[in-house]
């Protein structure tokens, strides 16, 4: 189908949010079909729509693509957000993988058992402050350009903006020592497509609290 | 440097093993520099070689690449093992990501606390038999070709065959239930470059034994 991409997921950030961000930044309109009951998920599985019985799944260009990275890579390639050559793609991939690791680490905190939360939170703050943010501040400093790779917008700029907003939700003071990252955040947030996605009423999803996630997982028997 | 890729990791399988398999399958000679102590890791960190302070790191074509998937993507592109177009790459990525999800569970298994191993092994077996292997058996059945994508060898085949070997170390004989997977393993294993990698004395690494686990703990904890 040559229509809009159709995104299948729960009505939540989860592993689909980075895909929403990338499509929005590329100016691509998309539809969402929210899984709202166990029967919805079961039907997707039984119809053979989920290769590994998991979402996210995106219907795009005649494919039913599962696996977050496969979906992101395809969208980035299609909309020219994946660098100009193999070496730029390697840098973009290296940076993107670091960002996805950080996103996962912060995202998992809400599900952390209470007895581990303090230690895990402290570790997440330490890694954010001493590992990930310095690495990207250094990239921006080393080339002095507005974008991370190739002096133009790529997917990794979108991924980094997304995670900086999560860092801010997590602990805004973590960004204080990183002036280039703060400037980067402002710059990318001001791009027209991104600005629109950041407005209320867009397809961007809010954070969920632990209780909401627990209930959703119970309903869908996800472990 | 236009020389051989140089792989920096401890002398074990871990997150570097899929990279070893892919380079070997592509017929690319590589060097390994094994980390033996915490100081070895500290040196790489302090000299700025590790973007996120972590290995695997591969020196290749003037880059110091970290992150397993970034390294694999680069090697696959360079050696024409990543499909002929955007759509083939998408399918290859979907398959390879599924393999990676199961492979990571197997990779961690030897390093787990003893009390967690039983549950983890049960999960590995269950997901192997009910999710991943059926999915790939179905792919092979649906197109009846010798390779997973585009009727030619890609990184997806190499990743899957590596997984078939690794799963069977924990769940002996499981591949016998999946005849098309078994045939794929046989076919890929007989490719000259892979056959050589499967011989004793190659750079392939064994299942992580207690000594290997201890060594990793010494370096990384």
Short mmCIF file of C-alpha atoms in Angstrom, two decimals:
data_model
loop_
_atom_site.label_atom_id
_atom_site.label_comp_id
_atom_site.label_asym_id
_atom_site.label_seq_id
_atom_site.Cartn_x
_atom_site.Cartn_y
_atom_site.Cartn_z
CA UNK A 1 0.00 0.00 0.00
CA UNK A 2 1.29 3.42 -0.94
CA UNK A 3 -0.66 5.10 1.81
CA UNK A 4 0.50 6.33 5.17
CA UNK A 5 2.60 4.10 7.40
CA UNK A 6 0.44 2.38 10.01
CA UNK A 7 1.94 1.93 13.46
CA UNK A 8 0.75 -0.95 15.67
CA UNK A 9 1.53 -0.59 19.36
CA UNK A 10 -0.04 0.21 22.70
CA UNK A 11 -1.01 3.82 23.26
CA UNK A 12 2.28 4.47 25.01
CA UNK A 13 5.89 5.40 24.35
CA UNK A 14 7.50 2.01 24.69
CA UNK A 15 9.71 0.94 21.80
CA UNK A 16 7.57 2.82 19.24
CA UNK A 17 8.25 6.34 20.45
CA UNK A 18 11.59 6.77 18.66
CA UNK A 19 9.82 5.70 15.45
CA UNK A 20 7.10 8.31 15.97
CA UNK A 21 9.79 10.93 16.46
CA UNK A 22 11.66 9.95 13.31
CA UNK A 23 8.56 9.89 11.10
CA UNK A 24 7.40 13.23 12.48
CA UNK A 25 10.83 14.81 11.98
CA UNK A 26 10.85 13.56 8.39
CA UNK A 27 7.46 15.20 7.85
CA UNK A 28 5.75 11.86 7.26
CA UNK A 29 2.12 11.58 8.30
CA UNK A 30 1.29 8.26 9.91
CA UNK A 31 -1.69 6.41 11.34
CA UNK A 32 -1.74 4.56 14.62
CA UNK A 33 -3.72 1.45 15.46
CA UNK A 34 -3.57 1.09 19.21
CA UNK A 35 -3.64 -2.31 20.81
CA UNK A 36 -6.27 -1.85 23.47
CA UNK A 37 -7.08 -5.38 24.55
CA UNK A 38 -5.42 -8.79 24.72
CA UNK A 39 -7.69 -9.80 21.85
CA UNK A 40 -6.22 -7.06 19.66
CA UNK A 41 -2.73 -8.41 20.23
CA UNK A 42 -3.84 -12.02 19.80
CA UNK A 43 -5.44 -11.19 16.46
CA UNK A 44 -2.24 -9.56 15.18
CA UNK A 45 -0.32 -12.68 16.18
CA UNK A 46 -2.81 -15.17 14.72
CA UNK A 47 -3.01 -13.28 11.44
CA UNK A 48 0.75 -13.73 11.10
CA UNK A 49 1.40 -10.00 11.26
CA UNK A 50 4.12 -10.14 13.92
CA UNK A 51 7.20 -12.06 12.88
CA UNK A 52 8.34 -12.69 16.45
CA UNK A 53 4.94 -12.16 18.10
CA UNK A 54 6.08 -8.74 19.29
CA UNK A 55 5.27 -5.10 18.65
CA UNK A 56 6.28 -2.51 17.50
CA UNK A 57 5.13 -3.38 14.00
CA UNK A 58 4.86 -0.86 11.18
CA UNK A 59 3.05 -1.46 7.92
CA UNK A 60 5.06 0.46 5.36
CA UNK A 61 5.54 0.06 1.60
CA UNK A 62 3.91 -3.36 1.53
CA UNK A 63 5.96 -4.72 4.43
CA UNK A 64 4.96 -5.60 7.96
CA UNK A 65 8.16 -4.62 9.70
CA UNK A 66 8.89 -5.64 13.25
CA UNK A 67 11.91 -4.82 15.43
CA UNK A 68 12.55 -1.20 16.34
CA UNK A 69 15.94 -0.93 14.68
CA UNK A 70 14.77 -2.49 11.42
CA UNK A 71 11.93 0.04 11.29
CA UNK A 72 14.16 3.01 12.18
CA UNK A 73 16.84 2.00 9.66
CA UNK A 74 14.30 1.70 6.87
CA UNK A 75 12.66 5.06 7.59
CA UNK A 76 16.02 6.81 7.94
CA UNK A 77 17.22 5.37 4.62
CA UNK A 78 14.00 6.19 2.80
CA UNK A 79 13.89 9.80 3.98
CA UNK A 80 17.59 10.51 3.54
CA UNK A 81 18.38 10.81 7.24
CA UNK A 82 21.10 8.17 7.34
CA UNK A 83 24.21 9.97 6.09
CA UNK A 84 25.79 10.19 2.67
CA UNK A 85 28.05 7.14 2.74
CA UNK A 86 29.06 4.01 4.61
CA UNK A 87 31.38 5.80 7.02
CA UNK A 88 28.82 8.43 7.97
CA UNK A 89 26.33 5.64 8.56
CA UNK A 90 28.85 3.92 10.81
CA UNK A 91 29.17 7.05 12.95
CA UNK A 92 25.41 7.55 12.95
CA UNK A 93 24.94 3.93 14.04
CA UNK A 94 27.55 4.19 16.77
CA UNK A 95 25.97 7.34 18.16
CA UNK A 96 22.41 6.01 17.75
CA UNK A 97 23.19 2.77 19.58
CA UNK A 98 24.61 4.73 22.51
CA UNK A 99 21.47 6.87 22.59
CA UNK A 100 19.18 3.82 22.43
CA UNK A 101 21.10 2.29 25.34
CA UNK A 102 20.63 5.46 27.37
CA UNK A 103 16.95 5.69 26.44
CA UNK A 104 16.43 2.11 27.56
CA UNK A 105 18.28 2.67 30.82
CA UNK A 106 16.14 5.69 31.74
CA UNK A 107 12.95 4.12 30.43
CA UNK A 108 13.42 0.98 32.52
CA UNK A 109 13.64 2.89 35.80
CA UNK A 110 9.90 3.27 36.09
CA UNK A 111 9.57 -0.52 36.17
CA UNK A 112 12.34 -1.10 38.66
CA UNK A 113 11.43 -3.05 41.84
CA UNK A 114 11.37 -0.64 44.80
CA UNK A 115 14.36 -2.24 46.54
CA UNK A 116 16.53 -1.62 43.47
CA UNK A 117 15.22 1.77 42.46
CA UNK A 118 17.64 3.89 44.44
CA UNK A 119 20.72 2.07 43.18
CA UNK A 120 19.49 1.91 39.60
CA UNK A 121 18.56 5.59 39.61
CA UNK A 122 21.97 6.55 40.93
CA UNK A 123 23.63 4.42 38.26
CA UNK A 124 21.48 5.96 35.53
CA UNK A 125 22.39 9.46 36.69
CA UNK A 126 26.06 8.59 36.82
CA UNK A 127 26.06 7.08 33.34
CA UNK A 128 24.09 9.97 31.92
CA UNK A 129 26.36 12.58 33.47
CA UNK A 130 29.73 10.85 33.13
CA UNK A 131 29.41 8.67 30.05
CA UNK A 132 26.74 9.60 27.54
CA UNK A 133 26.29 13.35 27.75
CA UNK A 134 30.07 14.05 27.78
CA UNK A 135 30.50 11.85 24.71
CA UNK A 136 28.01 13.88 22.69
CA UNK A 137 29.16 17.25 24.06
CA UNK A 138 32.62 16.23 22.82
CA UNK A 139 31.34 15.40 19.34
CA UNK A 140 29.66 18.80 19.03
CA UNK A 141 32.76 20.55 20.37
CA UNK A 142 35.16 18.70 18.10
CA UNK A 143 33.55 19.80 14.84
CA UNK A 144 31.67 22.89 15.96
CA UNK A 145 28.77 22.15 13.64
CA UNK A 146 25.04 22.35 14.18
CA UNK A 147 24.40 18.64 13.62
CA UNK A 148 26.15 15.54 14.87
CA UNK A 149 27.20 14.05 11.53
CA UNK A 150 27.98 15.41 8.07
CA UNK A 151 26.89 18.97 8.87
CA UNK A 152 23.26 18.20 8.14
CA UNK A 153 20.24 16.70 9.86
CA UNK A 154 20.29 12.92 10.31
CA UNK A 155 18.36 10.46 12.41
CA UNK A 156 20.89 10.64 15.21
CA UNK A 157 20.05 14.31 15.82
CA UNK A 158 16.41 13.32 16.30
CA UNK A 159 17.30 10.42 18.59
CA UNK A 160 19.57 12.65 20.68
CA UNK A 161 16.93 15.36 21.04
CA UNK A 162 14.41 12.74 22.13
CA UNK A 163 16.70 11.36 24.82
CA UNK A 164 17.68 14.85 26.04
CA UNK A 165 14.01 15.50 26.72
CA UNK A 166 13.83 12.25 28.71
CA UNK A 167 16.96 13.27 30.63
CA UNK A 168 15.27 16.55 31.40
CA UNK A 169 12.16 14.75 32.68
CA UNK A 170 14.43 12.52 34.73
CA UNK A 171 16.61 15.23 36.28
CA UNK A 172 16.93 18.60 34.58
CA UNK A 173 20.13 19.47 36.44
CA UNK A 174 22.00 16.76 34.53
CA UNK A 175 22.04 19.00 31.44
CA UNK A 176 23.51 22.01 33.21
CA UNK A 177 27.21 21.32 32.54
CA UNK A 178 26.64 20.75 28.81
CA UNK A 179 26.12 24.06 26.98
CA UNK A 180 26.53 22.62 23.49
CA UNK A 181 23.92 19.96 24.16
CA UNK A 182 21.53 22.60 25.46
CA UNK A 183 22.05 24.71 22.35
CA UNK A 184 21.61 21.59 20.24
CA UNK A 185 18.34 20.83 22.00
CA UNK A 186 17.02 24.32 21.24
CA UNK A 187 18.11 24.17 17.63
CA UNK A 188 16.59 20.82 16.79
CA UNK A 189 13.41 21.62 18.74
CA UNK A 190 12.94 24.65 16.50
CA UNK A 191 12.95 22.75 13.21
CA UNK A 192 9.42 23.10 11.79
CA UNK A 193 8.50 19.40 11.77
CA UNK A 194 9.93 18.86 15.23
CA UNK A 195 8.33 22.00 16.61
CA UNK A 196 4.97 20.74 15.39
CA UNK A 197 5.53 17.34 17.02
CA UNK A 198 6.33 19.07 20.31
CA UNK A 199 3.01 20.93 20.29
CA UNK A 200 0.07 19.64 22.31
CA UNK A 201 -2.26 17.48 20.26
CA UNK A 202 0.52 15.80 18.28
CA UNK A 203 1.11 12.04 18.22
CA UNK A 204 3.84 12.32 20.86
CA UNK A 205 3.13 10.20 23.93
CA UNK A 206 3.41 11.18 27.59
CA UNK A 207 5.36 9.32 30.26
CA UNK A 208 3.49 6.57 32.07
CA UNK A 209 3.74 5.88 35.77
CA UNK A 210 4.61 2.51 37.22
CA UNK A 211 1.03 1.64 38.08
CA UNK A 212 -0.19 2.23 34.52
CA UNK A 213 2.60 0.09 33.09
CA UNK A 214 2.04 -2.67 35.63
CA UNK A 215 -1.66 -2.79 34.77
CA UNK A 216 -0.98 -2.84 31.04
CA UNK A 217 1.51 -5.66 31.39
CA UNK A 218 -0.85 -7.70 33.49
CA UNK A 219 -3.62 -7.22 30.94
CA UNK A 220 -1.38 -8.32 28.09
CA UNK A 221 0.54 -11.01 29.98
CA UNK A 222 3.88 -9.44 29.12
CA UNK A 223 6.82 -10.25 31.34
CA UNK B 1 45.07 2.45 8.39
CA UNK B 2 44.39 0.19 5.44
CA UNK B 3 45.56 -2.88 7.30
CA UNK B 4 43.56 -5.61 8.95
CA UNK B 5 40.70 -4.73 11.27
CA UNK B 6 41.80 -4.92 14.90
CA UNK B 7 39.32 -6.28 17.44
CA UNK B 8 39.58 -5.17 21.09
CA UNK B 9 37.81 -7.41 23.60
CA UNK B 10 38.50 -9.99 26.27
CA UNK B 11 39.38 -13.50 25.11
CA UNK B 12 35.84 -14.82 25.10
CA UNK B 13 32.72 -14.86 23.02
CA UNK B 14 30.58 -12.10 24.46
CA UNK B 15 29.41 -9.26 22.24
CA UNK B 16 32.36 -9.62 19.85
CA UNK B 17 31.53 -13.09 18.61
CA UNK B 18 28.97 -12.05 15.93
CA UNK B 19 31.64 -9.69 14.58
CA UNK B 20 34.19 -12.49 14.39
CA UNK B 21 31.69 -14.67 12.53
CA UNK B 22 30.79 -11.95 10.06
CA UNK B 23 34.39 -10.99 9.28
CA UNK B 24 35.38 -14.63 8.90
CA UNK B 25 32.40 -15.39 6.64
CA UNK B 26 33.35 -12.38 4.50
CA UNK B 27 36.87 -13.81 4.21
CA UNK B 28 38.40 -10.86 6.05
CA UNK B 29 41.53 -11.52 8.08
CA UNK B 30 41.55 -9.69 11.40
CA UNK B 31 43.77 -9.22 14.43
CA UNK B 32 42.68 -9.45 18.04
CA UNK B 33 44.04 -7.51 20.98
CA UNK B 34 42.74 -9.19 24.10
CA UNK B 35 42.02 -7.23 27.24
CA UNK B 36 43.40 -9.18 30.18
CA UNK B 37 43.18 -6.74 33.08
CA UNK B 38 41.17 -3.78 34.26
CA UNK B 39 44.16 -1.61 33.43
CA UNK B 40 43.95 -2.70 29.80
CA UNK B 41 40.38 -1.40 29.69
CA UNK B 42 41.33 1.74 31.61
CA UNK B 43 44.04 2.51 29.08
CA UNK B 44 41.62 2.28 26.15
CA UNK B 45 39.19 4.49 28.03
CA UNK B 46 41.72 7.14 28.99
CA UNK B 47 43.26 7.40 25.53
CA UNK B 48 39.83 8.21 24.12
CA UNK B 49 39.44 5.03 22.10
CA UNK B 50 36.01 4.10 23.48
CA UNK B 51 33.23 6.57 22.77
CA UNK B 52 31.02 5.19 25.54
CA UNK B 53 33.80 3.64 27.66
CA UNK B 54 32.78 0.18 26.47
CA UNK B 55 34.08 -2.62 24.29
CA UNK B 56 33.68 -4.23 21.74
CA UNK B 57 35.76 -1.76 19.77
CA UNK B 58 37.00 -2.40 16.26
CA UNK B 59 39.64 -0.33 14.53
CA UNK B 60 38.65 -0.36 10.88
CA UNK B 61 39.28 2.03 7.99
CA UNK B 62 40.57 4.79 10.25
CA UNK B 63 37.65 4.57 12.67
CA UNK B 64 37.46 3.33 16.22
CA UNK B 65 33.97 1.87 16.13
CA UNK B 66 32.14 0.82 19.25
CA UNK B 67 28.64 -0.67 19.64
CA UNK B 68 28.23 -4.17 18.24
CA UNK B 69 25.42 -3.28 15.86
CA UNK B 70 27.25 -0.28 14.40
CA UNK B 71 30.27 -2.49 13.76
CA UNK B 72 28.20 -5.27 12.19
CA UNK B 73 26.27 -2.85 9.97
CA UNK B 74 29.50 -1.35 8.66
CA UNK B 75 31.13 -4.71 7.92
CA UNK B 76 27.97 -6.05 6.27
CA UNK B 77 27.71 -2.98 4.02
CA UNK B 78 31.39 -3.00 3.12
CA UNK B 79 31.43 -6.68 2.17
CA UNK B 80 28.11 -6.71 0.34
CA UNK B 81 26.27 -8.87 2.87
CA UNK B 82 23.44 -6.42 3.52
CA UNK B 83 21.02 -6.98 0.63
CA UNK B 84 20.66 -5.26 -2.72
CA UNK B 85 18.27 -2.47 -1.76
CA UNK B 86 16.41 -0.69 1.01
CA UNK B 87 13.65 -3.26 1.31
CA UNK B 88 16.01 -6.23 1.46
CA UNK B 89 17.99 -4.43 4.14
CA UNK B 90 14.79 -3.91 6.12
CA UNK B 91 13.99 -7.62 6.03
CA UNK B 92 17.60 -8.52 6.86
CA UNK B 93 17.47 -6.10 9.80
CA UNK B 94 14.22 -7.58 11.09
CA UNK B 95 15.66 -11.10 10.97
CA UNK B 96 19.02 -10.09 12.41
CA UNK B 97 17.39 -8.20 15.29
CA UNK B 98 15.34 -11.27 16.17
CA UNK B 99 18.49 -13.37 16.20
CA UNK B 100 20.24 -10.75 18.36
CA UNK B 101 17.43 -10.81 20.93
CA UNK B 102 17.83 -14.54 21.49
CA UNK B 103 21.62 -14.48 21.16
CA UNK B 104 21.94 -11.88 23.93
CA UNK B 105 20.09 -14.17 26.35
CA UNK B 106 22.47 -17.01 25.51
CA UNK B 107 25.48 -14.73 25.82
CA UNK B 108 24.53 -13.66 29.34
CA UNK B 109 23.64 -17.14 30.53
CA UNK B 110 27.14 -18.26 31.64
CA UNK B 111 27.68 -14.97 33.49
CA UNK B 112 24.49 -15.16 35.55
CA UNK B 113 24.21 -15.85 39.26
CA UNK B 114 23.57 -19.59 39.73
CA UNK B 115 20.10 -19.04 41.20
CA UNK B 116 18.95 -17.31 38.00
CA UNK B 117 20.31 -19.81 35.53
CA UNK B 118 17.52 -22.36 35.64
CA UNK B 119 14.78 -19.86 34.81
CA UNK B 120 16.89 -18.25 32.11
CA UNK B 121 17.64 -21.58 30.45
CA UNK B 122 13.96 -22.49 30.49
CA UNK B 123 13.14 -19.19 28.83
CA UNK B 124 15.85 -19.65 26.20
CA UNK B 125 14.51 -23.09 25.34
CA UNK B 126 10.91 -21.96 25.25
CA UNK B 127 11.59 -18.95 23.04
CA UNK B 128 13.88 -20.93 20.77
CA UNK B 129 11.29 -23.64 20.19
CA UNK B 130 8.11 -21.58 20.14
CA UNK B 131 9.08 -18.19 18.78
CA UNK B 132 12.37 -17.81 16.96
CA UNK B 133 13.05 -21.11 15.24
CA UNK B 134 9.45 -21.48 13.97
CA UNK B 135 9.63 -17.94 12.55
CA UNK B 136 12.79 -18.68 10.57
CA UNK B 137 11.67 -22.16 9.50
CA UNK B 138 8.58 -20.45 8.08
CA UNK B 139 10.68 -17.95 6.13
CA UNK B 140 12.68 -20.74 4.49
CA UNK B 141 9.54 -22.72 3.75
CA UNK B 142 7.72 -19.76 2.24
CA UNK B 143 10.28 -19.04 -0.47
CA UNK B 144 12.05 -22.38 -0.70
CA UNK B 145 15.41 -20.75 -1.38
CA UNK B 146 18.86 -21.53 -0.03
CA UNK B 147 19.26 -18.23 1.83
CA UNK B 148 16.98 -16.14 3.98
CA UNK B 149 16.85 -13.00 1.82
CA UNK B 150 17.24 -12.23 -1.89
CA UNK B 151 18.34 -15.75 -2.80
CA UNK B 152 21.93 -15.03 -1.81
CA UNK B 153 24.11 -15.03 1.27
CA UNK B 154 23.60 -12.13 3.66
CA UNK B 155 24.52 -11.31 7.21
CA UNK B 156 21.15 -12.69 8.31
CA UNK B 157 22.21 -16.21 7.29
CA UNK B 158 25.50 -15.93 9.13
CA UNK B 159 23.86 -14.54 12.28
CA UNK B 160 21.23 -17.27 12.26
CA UNK B 161 23.69 -20.10 11.73
CA UNK B 162 25.89 -18.79 14.53
CA UNK B 163 22.77 -18.81 16.72
CA UNK B 164 21.92 -22.38 15.72
CA UNK B 165 25.33 -23.53 16.92
CA UNK B 166 25.08 -21.58 20.16
CA UNK B 167 21.55 -22.67 21.04
CA UNK B 168 22.46 -26.31 20.58
CA UNK B 169 25.15 -26.01 23.22
CA UNK B 170 22.34 -25.34 25.71
CA UNK B 171 19.53 -27.32 24.10
CA UNK B 172 21.18 -30.28 22.35
CA UNK B 173 19.45 -31.58 19.25
CA UNK B 174 16.84 -28.82 19.12
CA UNK B 175 17.68 -28.00 15.50
CA UNK B 176 16.63 -31.51 14.48
CA UNK B 177 13.01 -30.38 14.87
CA UNK B 178 13.52 -27.75 12.18
CA UNK B 179 14.68 -29.50 8.99
CA UNK B 180 15.00 -26.37 6.87
CA UNK B 181 17.09 -24.65 9.54
CA UNK B 182 19.24 -27.73 9.77
CA UNK B 183 19.77 -27.69 6.01
CA UNK B 184 20.62 -23.97 6.10
CA UNK B 185 23.19 -24.62 8.82
CA UNK B 186 24.74 -27.37 6.75
CA UNK B 187 24.86 -25.23 3.62
CA UNK B 188 26.34 -22.16 5.28
CA UNK B 189 28.77 -24.25 7.32
CA UNK B 190 30.16 -25.68 4.09
CA UNK B 191 30.92 -22.32 2.52
CA UNK B 192 34.72 -22.23 2.31
CA UNK B 193 35.20 -19.21 4.59
CA UNK B 194 32.78 -20.49 7.22
CA UNK B 195 34.13 -24.01 7.04
CA UNK B 196 37.58 -22.65 7.79
CA UNK B 197 36.25 -20.65 10.75
CA UNK B 198 34.63 -23.79 12.15
CA UNK B 199 37.95 -25.68 12.11
CA UNK B 200 40.00 -25.98 15.29
CA UNK B 201 42.61 -23.26 15.63
CA UNK B 202 40.44 -20.52 14.12
CA UNK B 203 39.54 -17.30 15.92
CA UNK B 204 36.16 -18.71 16.94
CA UNK B 205 35.68 -18.73 20.70
CA UNK B 206 34.26 -21.56 22.81
CA UNK B 207 31.32 -21.36 25.19
CA UNK B 208 32.36 -19.17 28.12
CA UNK B 209 33.70 -21.47 30.83
CA UNK B 210 34.22 -20.62 34.50
CA UNK B 211 37.71 -19.31 33.83
CA UNK B 212 36.41 -17.02 31.12
CA UNK B 213 33.61 -15.76 33.38
CA UNK B 214 36.16 -15.01 36.09
CA UNK B 215 38.38 -13.15 33.65
CA UNK B 216 35.50 -11.00 32.40
CA UNK B 217 34.51 -10.19 35.96
CA UNK B 218 38.04 -9.07 36.70
CA UNK B 219 38.09 -6.71 33.73
CA UNK B 220 34.58 -5.26 33.77
CA UNK B 221 33.33 -5.15 37.35
#
